[in-house]
Short mmCIF file of C-alpha atoms and ligand atoms in Angstrom, two decimals:
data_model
loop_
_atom_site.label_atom_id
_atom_site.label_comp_id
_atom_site.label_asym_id
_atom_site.label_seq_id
_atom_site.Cartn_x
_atom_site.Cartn_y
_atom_site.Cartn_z
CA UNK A 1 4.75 66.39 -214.08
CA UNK A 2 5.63 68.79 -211.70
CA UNK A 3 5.23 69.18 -207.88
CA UNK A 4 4.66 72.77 -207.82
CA UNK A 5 1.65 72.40 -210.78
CA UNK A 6 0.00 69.92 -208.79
CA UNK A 7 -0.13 72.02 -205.09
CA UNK A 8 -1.51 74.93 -207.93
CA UNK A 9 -4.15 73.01 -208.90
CA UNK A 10 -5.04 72.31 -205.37
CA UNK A 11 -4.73 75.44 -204.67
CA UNK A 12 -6.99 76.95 -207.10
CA UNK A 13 -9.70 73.96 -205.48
CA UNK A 14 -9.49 71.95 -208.69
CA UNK A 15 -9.98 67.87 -208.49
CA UNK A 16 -6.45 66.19 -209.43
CA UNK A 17 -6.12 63.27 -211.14
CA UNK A 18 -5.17 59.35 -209.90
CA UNK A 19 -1.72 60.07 -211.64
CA UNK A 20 -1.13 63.48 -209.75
CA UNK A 21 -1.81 62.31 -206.47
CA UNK A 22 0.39 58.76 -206.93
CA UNK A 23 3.15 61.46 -208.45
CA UNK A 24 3.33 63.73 -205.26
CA UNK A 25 2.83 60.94 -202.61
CA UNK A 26 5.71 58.61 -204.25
CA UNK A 27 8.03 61.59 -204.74
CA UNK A 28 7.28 62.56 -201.13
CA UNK A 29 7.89 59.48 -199.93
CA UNK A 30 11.50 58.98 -201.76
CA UNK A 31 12.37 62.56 -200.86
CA UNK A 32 12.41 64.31 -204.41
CA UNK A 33 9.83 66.69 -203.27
CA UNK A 34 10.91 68.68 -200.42
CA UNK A 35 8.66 68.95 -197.11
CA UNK A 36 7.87 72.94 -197.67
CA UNK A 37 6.36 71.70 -201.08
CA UNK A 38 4.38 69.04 -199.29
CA UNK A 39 3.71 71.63 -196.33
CA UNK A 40 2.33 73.97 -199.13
CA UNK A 41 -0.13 71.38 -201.11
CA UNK A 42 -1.37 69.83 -197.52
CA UNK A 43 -2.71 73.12 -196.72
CA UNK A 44 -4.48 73.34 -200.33
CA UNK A 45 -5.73 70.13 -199.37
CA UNK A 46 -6.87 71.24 -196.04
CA UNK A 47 -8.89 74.27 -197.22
CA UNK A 48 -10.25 72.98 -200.52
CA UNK A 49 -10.54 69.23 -199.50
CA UNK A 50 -10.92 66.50 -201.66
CA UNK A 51 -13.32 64.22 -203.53
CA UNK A 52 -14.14 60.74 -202.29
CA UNK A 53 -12.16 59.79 -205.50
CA UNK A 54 -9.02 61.85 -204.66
CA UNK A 55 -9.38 60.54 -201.04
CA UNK A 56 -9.59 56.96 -202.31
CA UNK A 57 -6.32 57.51 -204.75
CA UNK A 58 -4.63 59.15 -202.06
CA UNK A 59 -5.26 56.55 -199.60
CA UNK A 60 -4.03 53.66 -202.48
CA UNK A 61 -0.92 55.82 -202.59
CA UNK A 62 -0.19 56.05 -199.26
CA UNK A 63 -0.39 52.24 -198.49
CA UNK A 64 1.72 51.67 -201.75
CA UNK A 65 4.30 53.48 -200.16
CA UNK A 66 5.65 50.93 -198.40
CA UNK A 67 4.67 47.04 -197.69
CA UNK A 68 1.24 45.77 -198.59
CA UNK A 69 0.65 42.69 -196.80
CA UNK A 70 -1.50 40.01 -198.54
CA UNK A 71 -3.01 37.76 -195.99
CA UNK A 72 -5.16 35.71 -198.29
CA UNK A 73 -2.57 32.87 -198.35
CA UNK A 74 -2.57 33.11 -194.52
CA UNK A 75 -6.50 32.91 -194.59
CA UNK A 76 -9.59 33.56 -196.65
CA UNK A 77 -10.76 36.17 -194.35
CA UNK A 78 -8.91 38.80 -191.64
CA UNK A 79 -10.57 41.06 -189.43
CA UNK A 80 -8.50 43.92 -187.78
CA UNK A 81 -9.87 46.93 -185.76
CA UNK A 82 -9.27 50.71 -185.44
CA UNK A 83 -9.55 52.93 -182.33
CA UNK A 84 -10.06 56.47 -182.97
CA UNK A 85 -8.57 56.65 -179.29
CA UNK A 86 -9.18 57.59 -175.96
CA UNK A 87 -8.54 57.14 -172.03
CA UNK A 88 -8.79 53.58 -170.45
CA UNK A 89 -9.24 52.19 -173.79
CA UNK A 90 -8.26 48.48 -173.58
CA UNK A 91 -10.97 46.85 -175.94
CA UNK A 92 -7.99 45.47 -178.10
CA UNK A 93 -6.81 42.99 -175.98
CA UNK A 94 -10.59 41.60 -174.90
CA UNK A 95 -11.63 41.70 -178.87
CA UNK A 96 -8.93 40.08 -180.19
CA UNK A 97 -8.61 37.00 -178.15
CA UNK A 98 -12.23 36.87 -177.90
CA UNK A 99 -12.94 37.10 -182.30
CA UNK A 100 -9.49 34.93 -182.80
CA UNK A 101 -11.39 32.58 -180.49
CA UNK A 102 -14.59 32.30 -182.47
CA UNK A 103 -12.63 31.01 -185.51
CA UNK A 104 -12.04 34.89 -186.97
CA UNK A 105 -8.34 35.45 -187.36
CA UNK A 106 -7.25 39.04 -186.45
CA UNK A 107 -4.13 40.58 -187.30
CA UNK A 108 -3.57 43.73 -185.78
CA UNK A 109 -0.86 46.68 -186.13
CA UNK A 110 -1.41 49.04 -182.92
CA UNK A 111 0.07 52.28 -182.28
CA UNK A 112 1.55 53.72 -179.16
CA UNK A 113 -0.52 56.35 -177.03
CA UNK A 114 0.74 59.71 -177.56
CA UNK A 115 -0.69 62.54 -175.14
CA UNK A 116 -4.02 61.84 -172.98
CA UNK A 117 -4.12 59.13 -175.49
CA UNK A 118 -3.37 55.73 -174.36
CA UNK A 119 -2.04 53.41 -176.98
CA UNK A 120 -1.94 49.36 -177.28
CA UNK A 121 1.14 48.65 -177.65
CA UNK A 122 2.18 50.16 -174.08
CA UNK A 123 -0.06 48.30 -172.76
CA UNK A 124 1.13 45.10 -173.87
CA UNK A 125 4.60 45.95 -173.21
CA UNK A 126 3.97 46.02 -169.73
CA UNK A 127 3.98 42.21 -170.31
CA UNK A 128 7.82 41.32 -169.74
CA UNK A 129 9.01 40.15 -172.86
CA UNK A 130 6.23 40.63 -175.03
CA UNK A 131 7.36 41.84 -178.61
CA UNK A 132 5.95 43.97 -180.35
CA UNK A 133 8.33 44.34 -183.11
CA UNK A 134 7.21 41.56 -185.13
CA UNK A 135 8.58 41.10 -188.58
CA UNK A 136 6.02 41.66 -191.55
CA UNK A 137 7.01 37.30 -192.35
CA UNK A 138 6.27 37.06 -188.56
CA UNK A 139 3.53 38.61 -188.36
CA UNK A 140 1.82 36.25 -190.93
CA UNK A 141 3.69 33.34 -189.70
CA UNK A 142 1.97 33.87 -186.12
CA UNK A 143 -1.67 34.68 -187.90
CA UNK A 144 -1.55 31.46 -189.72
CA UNK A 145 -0.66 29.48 -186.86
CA UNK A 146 -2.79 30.93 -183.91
CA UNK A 147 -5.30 33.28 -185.42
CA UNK A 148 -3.91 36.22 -184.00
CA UNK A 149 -1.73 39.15 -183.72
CA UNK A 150 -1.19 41.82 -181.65
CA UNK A 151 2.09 44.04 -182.44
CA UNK A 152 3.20 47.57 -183.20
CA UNK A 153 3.26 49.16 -186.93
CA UNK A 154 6.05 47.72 -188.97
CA UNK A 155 8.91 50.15 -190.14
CA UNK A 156 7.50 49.87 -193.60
CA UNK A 157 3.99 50.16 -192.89
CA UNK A 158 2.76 53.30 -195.06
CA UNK A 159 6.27 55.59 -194.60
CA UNK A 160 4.10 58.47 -196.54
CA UNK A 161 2.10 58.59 -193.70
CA UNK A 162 4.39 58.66 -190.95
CA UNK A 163 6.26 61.71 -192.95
CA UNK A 164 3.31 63.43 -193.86
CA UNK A 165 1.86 62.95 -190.55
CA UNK A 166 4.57 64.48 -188.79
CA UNK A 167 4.42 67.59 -191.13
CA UNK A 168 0.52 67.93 -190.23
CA UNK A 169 1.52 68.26 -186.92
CA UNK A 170 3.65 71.36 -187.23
CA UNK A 171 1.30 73.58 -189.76
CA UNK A 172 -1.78 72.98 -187.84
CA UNK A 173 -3.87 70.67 -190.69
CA UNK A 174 -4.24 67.74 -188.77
CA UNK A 175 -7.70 67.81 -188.14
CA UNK A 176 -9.19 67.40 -192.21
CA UNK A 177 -11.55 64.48 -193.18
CA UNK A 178 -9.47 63.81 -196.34
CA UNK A 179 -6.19 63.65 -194.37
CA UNK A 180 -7.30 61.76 -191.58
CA UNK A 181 -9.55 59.06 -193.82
CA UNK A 182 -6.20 58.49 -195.80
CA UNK A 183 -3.74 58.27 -192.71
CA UNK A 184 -6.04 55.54 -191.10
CA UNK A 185 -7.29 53.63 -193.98
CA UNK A 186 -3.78 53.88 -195.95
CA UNK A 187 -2.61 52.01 -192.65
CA UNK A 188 -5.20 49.66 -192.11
CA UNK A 189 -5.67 48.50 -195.87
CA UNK A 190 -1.76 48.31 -195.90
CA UNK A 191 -1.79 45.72 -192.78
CA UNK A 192 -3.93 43.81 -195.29
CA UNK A 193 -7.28 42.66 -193.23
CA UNK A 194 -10.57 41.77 -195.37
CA UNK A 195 -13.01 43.37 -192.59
CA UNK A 196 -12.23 46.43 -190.57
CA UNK A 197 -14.69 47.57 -187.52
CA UNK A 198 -13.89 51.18 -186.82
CA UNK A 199 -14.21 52.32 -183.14
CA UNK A 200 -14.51 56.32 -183.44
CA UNK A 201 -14.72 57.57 -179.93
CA UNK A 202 -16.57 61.04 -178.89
CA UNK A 203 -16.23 63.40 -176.20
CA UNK A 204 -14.02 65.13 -174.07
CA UNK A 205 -11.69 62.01 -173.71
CA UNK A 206 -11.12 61.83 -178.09
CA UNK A 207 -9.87 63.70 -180.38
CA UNK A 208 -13.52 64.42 -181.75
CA UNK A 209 -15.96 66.31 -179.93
CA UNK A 210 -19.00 66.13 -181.73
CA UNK A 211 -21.45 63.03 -182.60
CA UNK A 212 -21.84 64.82 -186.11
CA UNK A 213 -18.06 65.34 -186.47
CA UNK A 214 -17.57 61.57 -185.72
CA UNK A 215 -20.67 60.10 -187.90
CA UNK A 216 -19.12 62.26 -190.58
CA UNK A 217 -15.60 60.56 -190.05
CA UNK A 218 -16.63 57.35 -189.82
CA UNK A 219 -19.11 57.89 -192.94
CA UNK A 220 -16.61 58.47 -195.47
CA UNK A 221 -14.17 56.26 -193.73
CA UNK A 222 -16.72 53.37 -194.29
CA UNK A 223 -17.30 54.99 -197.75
CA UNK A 224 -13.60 55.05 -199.00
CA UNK A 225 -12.47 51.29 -197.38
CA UNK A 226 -15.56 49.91 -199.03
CA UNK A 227 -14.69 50.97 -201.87
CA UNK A 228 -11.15 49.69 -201.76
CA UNK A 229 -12.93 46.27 -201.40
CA UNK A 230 -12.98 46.27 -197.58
CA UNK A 231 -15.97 45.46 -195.34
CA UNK A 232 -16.36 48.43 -193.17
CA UNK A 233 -18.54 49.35 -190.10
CA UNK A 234 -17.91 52.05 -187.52
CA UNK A 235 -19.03 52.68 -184.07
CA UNK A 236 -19.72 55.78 -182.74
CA UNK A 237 -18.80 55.39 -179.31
CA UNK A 238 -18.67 57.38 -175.88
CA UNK A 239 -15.47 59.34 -174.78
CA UNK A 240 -17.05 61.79 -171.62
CA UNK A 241 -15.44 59.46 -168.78
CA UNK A 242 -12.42 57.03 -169.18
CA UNK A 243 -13.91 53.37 -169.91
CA UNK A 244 -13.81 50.89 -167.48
CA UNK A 245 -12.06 51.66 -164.21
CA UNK A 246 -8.58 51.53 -164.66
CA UNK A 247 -6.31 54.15 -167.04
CA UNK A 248 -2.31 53.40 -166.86
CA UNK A 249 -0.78 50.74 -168.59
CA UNK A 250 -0.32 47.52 -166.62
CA UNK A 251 -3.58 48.17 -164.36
CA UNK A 252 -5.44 48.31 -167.98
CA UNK A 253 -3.84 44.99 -168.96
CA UNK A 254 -5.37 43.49 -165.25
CA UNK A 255 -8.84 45.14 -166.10
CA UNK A 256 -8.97 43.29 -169.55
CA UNK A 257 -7.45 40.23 -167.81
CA UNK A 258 -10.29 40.54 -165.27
CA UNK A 259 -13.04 40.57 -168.34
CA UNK A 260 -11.42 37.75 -169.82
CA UNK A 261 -12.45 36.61 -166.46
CA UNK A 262 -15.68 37.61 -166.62
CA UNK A 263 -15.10 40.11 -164.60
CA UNK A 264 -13.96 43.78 -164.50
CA UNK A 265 -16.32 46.73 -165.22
CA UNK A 266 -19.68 46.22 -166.62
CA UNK A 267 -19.23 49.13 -168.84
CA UNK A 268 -15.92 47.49 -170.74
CA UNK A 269 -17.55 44.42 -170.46
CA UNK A 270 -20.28 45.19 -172.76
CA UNK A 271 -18.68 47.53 -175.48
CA UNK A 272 -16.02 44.61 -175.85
CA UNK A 273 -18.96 42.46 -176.41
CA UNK A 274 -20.50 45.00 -178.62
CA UNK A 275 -17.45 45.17 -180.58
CA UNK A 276 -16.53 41.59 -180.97
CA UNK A 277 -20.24 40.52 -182.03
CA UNK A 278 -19.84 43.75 -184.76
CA UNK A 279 -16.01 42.14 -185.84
CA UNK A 280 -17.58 38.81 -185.96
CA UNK A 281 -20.55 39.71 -188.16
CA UNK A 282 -17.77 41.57 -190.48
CA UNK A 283 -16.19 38.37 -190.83
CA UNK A 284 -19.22 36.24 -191.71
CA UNK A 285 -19.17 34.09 -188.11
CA UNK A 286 -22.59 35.48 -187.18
CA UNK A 287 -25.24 36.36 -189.10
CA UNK A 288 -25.97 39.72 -187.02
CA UNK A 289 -24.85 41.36 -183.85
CA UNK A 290 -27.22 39.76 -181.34
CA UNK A 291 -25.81 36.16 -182.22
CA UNK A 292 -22.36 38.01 -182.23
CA UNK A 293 -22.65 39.06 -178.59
CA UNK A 294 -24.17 35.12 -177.78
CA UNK A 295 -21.33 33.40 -179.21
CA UNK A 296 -18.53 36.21 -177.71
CA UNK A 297 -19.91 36.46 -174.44
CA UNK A 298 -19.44 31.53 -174.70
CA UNK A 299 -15.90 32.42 -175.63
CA UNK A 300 -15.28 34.43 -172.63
CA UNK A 301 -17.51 32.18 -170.47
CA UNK A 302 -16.19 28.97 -171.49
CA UNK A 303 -12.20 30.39 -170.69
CA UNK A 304 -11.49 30.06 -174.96
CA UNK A 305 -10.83 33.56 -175.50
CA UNK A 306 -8.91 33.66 -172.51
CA UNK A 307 -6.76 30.66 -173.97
CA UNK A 308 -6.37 32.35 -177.17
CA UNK A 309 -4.95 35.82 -175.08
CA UNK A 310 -2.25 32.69 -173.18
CA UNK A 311 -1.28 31.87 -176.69
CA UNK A 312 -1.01 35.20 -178.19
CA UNK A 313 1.00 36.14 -174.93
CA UNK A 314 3.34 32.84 -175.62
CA UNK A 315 3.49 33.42 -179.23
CA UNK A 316 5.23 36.79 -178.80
CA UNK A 317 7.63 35.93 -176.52
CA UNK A 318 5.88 37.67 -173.52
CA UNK A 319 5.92 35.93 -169.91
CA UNK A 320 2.78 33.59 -169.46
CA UNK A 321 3.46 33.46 -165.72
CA UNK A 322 2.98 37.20 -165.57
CA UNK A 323 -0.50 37.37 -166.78
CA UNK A 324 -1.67 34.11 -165.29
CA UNK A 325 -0.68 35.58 -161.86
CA UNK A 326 -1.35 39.63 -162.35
CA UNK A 327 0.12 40.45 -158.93
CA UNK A 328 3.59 40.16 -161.08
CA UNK A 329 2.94 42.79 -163.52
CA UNK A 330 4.89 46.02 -162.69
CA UNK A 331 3.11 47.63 -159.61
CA UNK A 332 3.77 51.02 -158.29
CA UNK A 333 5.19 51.98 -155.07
CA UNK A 334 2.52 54.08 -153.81
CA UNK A 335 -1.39 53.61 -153.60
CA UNK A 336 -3.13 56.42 -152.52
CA UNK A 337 -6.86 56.22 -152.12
CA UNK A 338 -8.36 60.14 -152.69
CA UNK A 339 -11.64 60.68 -151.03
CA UNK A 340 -14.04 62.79 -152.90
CA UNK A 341 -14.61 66.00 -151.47
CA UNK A 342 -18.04 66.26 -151.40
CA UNK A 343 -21.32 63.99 -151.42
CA UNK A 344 -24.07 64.36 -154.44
CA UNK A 345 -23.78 62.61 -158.09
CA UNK A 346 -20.82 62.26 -160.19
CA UNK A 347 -22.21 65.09 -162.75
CA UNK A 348 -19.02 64.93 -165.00
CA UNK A 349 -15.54 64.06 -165.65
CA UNK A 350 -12.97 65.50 -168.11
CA UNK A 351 -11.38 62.36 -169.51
CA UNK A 352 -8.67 64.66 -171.32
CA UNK A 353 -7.71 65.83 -167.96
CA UNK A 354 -7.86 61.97 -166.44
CA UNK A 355 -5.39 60.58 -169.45
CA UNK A 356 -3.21 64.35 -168.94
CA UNK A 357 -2.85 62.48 -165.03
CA UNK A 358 -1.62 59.43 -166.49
CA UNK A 359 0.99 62.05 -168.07
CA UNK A 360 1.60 63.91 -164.24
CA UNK A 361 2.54 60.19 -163.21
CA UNK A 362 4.41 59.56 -166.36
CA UNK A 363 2.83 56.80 -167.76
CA UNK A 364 2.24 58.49 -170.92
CA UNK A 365 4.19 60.34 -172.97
CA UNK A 366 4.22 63.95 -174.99
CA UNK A 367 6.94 63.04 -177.77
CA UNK A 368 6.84 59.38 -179.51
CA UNK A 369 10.27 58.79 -178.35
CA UNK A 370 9.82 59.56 -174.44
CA UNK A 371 9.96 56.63 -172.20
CA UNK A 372 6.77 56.00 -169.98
CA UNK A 373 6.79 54.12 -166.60
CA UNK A 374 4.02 51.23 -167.27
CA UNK A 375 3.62 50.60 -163.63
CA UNK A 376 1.41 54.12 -162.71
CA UNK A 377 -2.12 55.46 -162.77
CA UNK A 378 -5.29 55.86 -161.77
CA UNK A 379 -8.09 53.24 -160.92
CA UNK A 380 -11.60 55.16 -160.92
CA UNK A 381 -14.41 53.95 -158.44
CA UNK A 382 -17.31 56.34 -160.18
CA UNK A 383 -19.17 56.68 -163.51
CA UNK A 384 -21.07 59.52 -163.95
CA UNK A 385 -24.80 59.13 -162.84
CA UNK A 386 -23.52 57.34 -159.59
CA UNK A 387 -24.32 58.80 -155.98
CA UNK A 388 -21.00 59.46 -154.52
CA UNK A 389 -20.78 59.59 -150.97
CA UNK A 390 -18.38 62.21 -149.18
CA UNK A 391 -15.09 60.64 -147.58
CA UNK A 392 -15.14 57.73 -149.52
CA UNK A 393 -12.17 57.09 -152.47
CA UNK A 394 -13.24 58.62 -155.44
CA UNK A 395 -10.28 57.29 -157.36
CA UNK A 396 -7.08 55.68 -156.49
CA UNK A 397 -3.46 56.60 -157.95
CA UNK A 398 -0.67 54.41 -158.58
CA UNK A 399 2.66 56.31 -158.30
CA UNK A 400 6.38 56.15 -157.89
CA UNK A 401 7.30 59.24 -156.98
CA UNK A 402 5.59 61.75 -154.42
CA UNK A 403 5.52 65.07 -156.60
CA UNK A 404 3.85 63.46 -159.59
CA UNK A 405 1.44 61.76 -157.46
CA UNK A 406 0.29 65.24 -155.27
CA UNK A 407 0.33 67.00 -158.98
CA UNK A 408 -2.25 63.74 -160.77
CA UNK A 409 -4.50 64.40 -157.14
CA UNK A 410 -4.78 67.85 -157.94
CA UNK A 411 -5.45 67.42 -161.86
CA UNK A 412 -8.02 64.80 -161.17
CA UNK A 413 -10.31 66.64 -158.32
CA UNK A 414 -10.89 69.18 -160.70
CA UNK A 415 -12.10 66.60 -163.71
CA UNK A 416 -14.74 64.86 -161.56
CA UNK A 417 -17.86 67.64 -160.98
CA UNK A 418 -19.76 66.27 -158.10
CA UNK A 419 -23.31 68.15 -157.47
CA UNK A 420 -26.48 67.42 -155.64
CA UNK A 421 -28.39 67.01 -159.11
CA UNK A 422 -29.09 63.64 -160.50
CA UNK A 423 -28.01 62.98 -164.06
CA UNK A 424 -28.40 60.27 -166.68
CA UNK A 425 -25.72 57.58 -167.09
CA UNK A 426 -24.05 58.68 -170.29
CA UNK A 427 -24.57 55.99 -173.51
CA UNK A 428 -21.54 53.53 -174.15
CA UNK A 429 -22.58 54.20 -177.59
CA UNK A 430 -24.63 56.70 -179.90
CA UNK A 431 -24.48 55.10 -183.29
CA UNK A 432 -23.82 52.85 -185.72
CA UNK A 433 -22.43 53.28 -189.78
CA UNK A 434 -22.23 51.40 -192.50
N1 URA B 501 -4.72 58.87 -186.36
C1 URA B 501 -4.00 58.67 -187.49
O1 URA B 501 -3.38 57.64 -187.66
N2 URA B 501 -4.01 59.66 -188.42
C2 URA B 501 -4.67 60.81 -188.28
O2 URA B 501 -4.64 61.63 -189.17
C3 URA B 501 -5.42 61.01 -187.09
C4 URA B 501 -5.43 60.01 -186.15
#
């Protein structure tokens, strides 16, 4: 077989076979075929796309690539989630605790945010201490004993997808169902979960725009997992404002502290619900999302999942103190209330533009490598629909240093539209698939 016959066939928009695709993605992945042939038969694959087959054998061959972890000696059944990603999303560290409390083990590898993207695993390392570097023998270890796991992607976790990912990036094919389906899924079967709830966000906040664009996503992600053997269900979920209040790392980890509390914003408060009932059901627990949201709504209520976040905490070497007393997470040096400009109703707000502040104050990052200050950002007071009245804080920063902060006050003005016209509150979610 050779590399250059395969990116023809592609090319020429014929369907290659199991063998072909396992051939290119292995030889990728141990460096016998260069990146300007993989560069060449990624665009094929971008403008001729690919069966559900292809994208099924090409996801298998990605997770092969590197460790597949078999958690059925660690329990008979594993839920894990996926975030399509967005601004202020925390629902990770409610979920987790809150399933893991109702009996559901989840094991989760979490990614770091990357552009107005926010990402887990910064968030938790605004814990001091907290690891996220777990081995994949540790990352078992922990699942068996406490039912759950929250760390970063092992080394080893799908290396086809981290190089071909990177290529993507440069030639301008990132954004093709076939390559995306097999990124995620290749990931998520390779962390080794039985049931995996798919939160795809939409809106000016994600990296999808559309509701069609997302159904379609989730659709054939649902399509391909289940027919790797995976229970699958997506949400398609809203992205047009940051969720909940707060967007910056440590001030997120408060806000899910808070609804761990039952507290914090109603709006976080119910999709965590949503998607806990939806993991639950996925793992058997419930029999359908109604009793899902009963019995996750006790664990919060009754301080369970709460216990099971103190454990998970412990467990990975993060300090308990910290999060029991939130005033000791790192806290920025100045607080600046902004006043909105103008009375009227919060029409809209450009969530890109809120997460691109997080970036003005540097608490997020442009390259994977740079170094983000978990202390800073921004703590909302509006969601759109709400009467705003003039003069009164329409969002408060968190900064450390005076130029950042004046350049996230001007950046976030101009993302809220205030006008005198009334509009709907906009849906936490639009559908549901699979
Ligand atoms: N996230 C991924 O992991 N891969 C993609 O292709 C897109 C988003």
């Amino acid at each position: 077989m050779h590399a250059v016959d395969i990116i023809i066939k592609k090319r020429d928009g014929h369907e290659l076979t199991t063998e072909e695709i396992e051939f290119f993605i292995q030889g990728y992945t141990r460096g016998e075929i260069p990146d300007y042939q993989a560069a060449a038969w990624l665009m094929a694959v971008y403008l001729r796309g690919m069966s559900d087959r292809e994208t099924r054998d090409l996801t298998l061959a990605m997770a092969r690539s590197g460790d597949v972890l078999d958690l059925k000696e660690v329990a008979p059944v594993v839920v894990d989630k996926h975030s399509s990603g967005g601004v202020g999303d925390k629902v990770s560290l409610v979920v987790a605790p809150t399933v893991a409390a109702c009996g559901l083990p989840v094991g989760k590898m979490t990614g770091r945010g990357l552009g107005f993207t926010g990402g887990t695993v910064d968030k938790l390392e605004s814990i001091p201490g907290y690891r996220t570097d777990l081995t994949p023998e540790e990352f078992k270890a922990q699942l068996a004993h406490i039912g759950i796991v929250l760390t970063g992607q092992s080394a080893d976790l799908a290396p086809a997808d981290r190089k071909l990912y990177a290529l993507r990036d440069v030639i301008g094919v990132v954004s093709s169902i076939p390559l995306i389906v097999s990124s995620i899924m290749s990931k998520k079967i390779a962390a080794g979960a039985d049931g995996i709830l798919l939160d795809i966000k939409v809106g000016s906040g994600a990296l999808v725009k559309a509701v069609e664009e997302a159904v379609q996503l989730a659709e054939t992600m649902v399509r391909i997992g289940t027919q790797l053997g995976r229970r699958m269900r997506g949400l398609i979920s809203d992205m047009n404002q940051p969720l909940g209040w707060a967007v910056g790392n440590a001030l997120e980890v408060r806000e899910a502290i808070d609804v761990l509390h039952e507290g914090g914003p109603t709006d976080l408060r119910e999709h965590c619900l949503v998607v806990a009932a939806e993991m639950l059901a996925l793992g058997g627990i419930v029999v359908d999302s109604a009793q899902g949201i009963e019995m996750a709504a006790d664990a919060i209520a009754t301080g369970k999942a709460w216990q099971k976040f103190l454990a998970l905490v412990e467990a990975q070497g993060g300090d308990v103190a910290t999060v029991e007393e939130p005033d000791h997470l790192p806290q920025a040096r100045l607080i600046e209330p902004v006043p909105a400009p103008g009375g009227g109703y919060l029409q809209k707000v450009n969530a890109a533009e809120v997460g691109l502040a997080l970036m003005d104050l540097g608490g997020g990052r442009e390259k994977k490598e740079d170094p983000i200050d978990h202390a800073v950002g921004v703590v909302t007071h509006y969601k759109v629909g709400d009467e705003v009245q003039a003069e009164t804080p329409l969002f408060t920063i968190h900064a450390n240093d005076e130029t950042r902060l004046a350049a996230a006050r001007e950046r976030l003005l101009a993302a809220h539209t205030i006008g005198p016209e009334p509009v709907e509150p906009l849906p936490l979610f639009y559908q549901s698939v699979g």
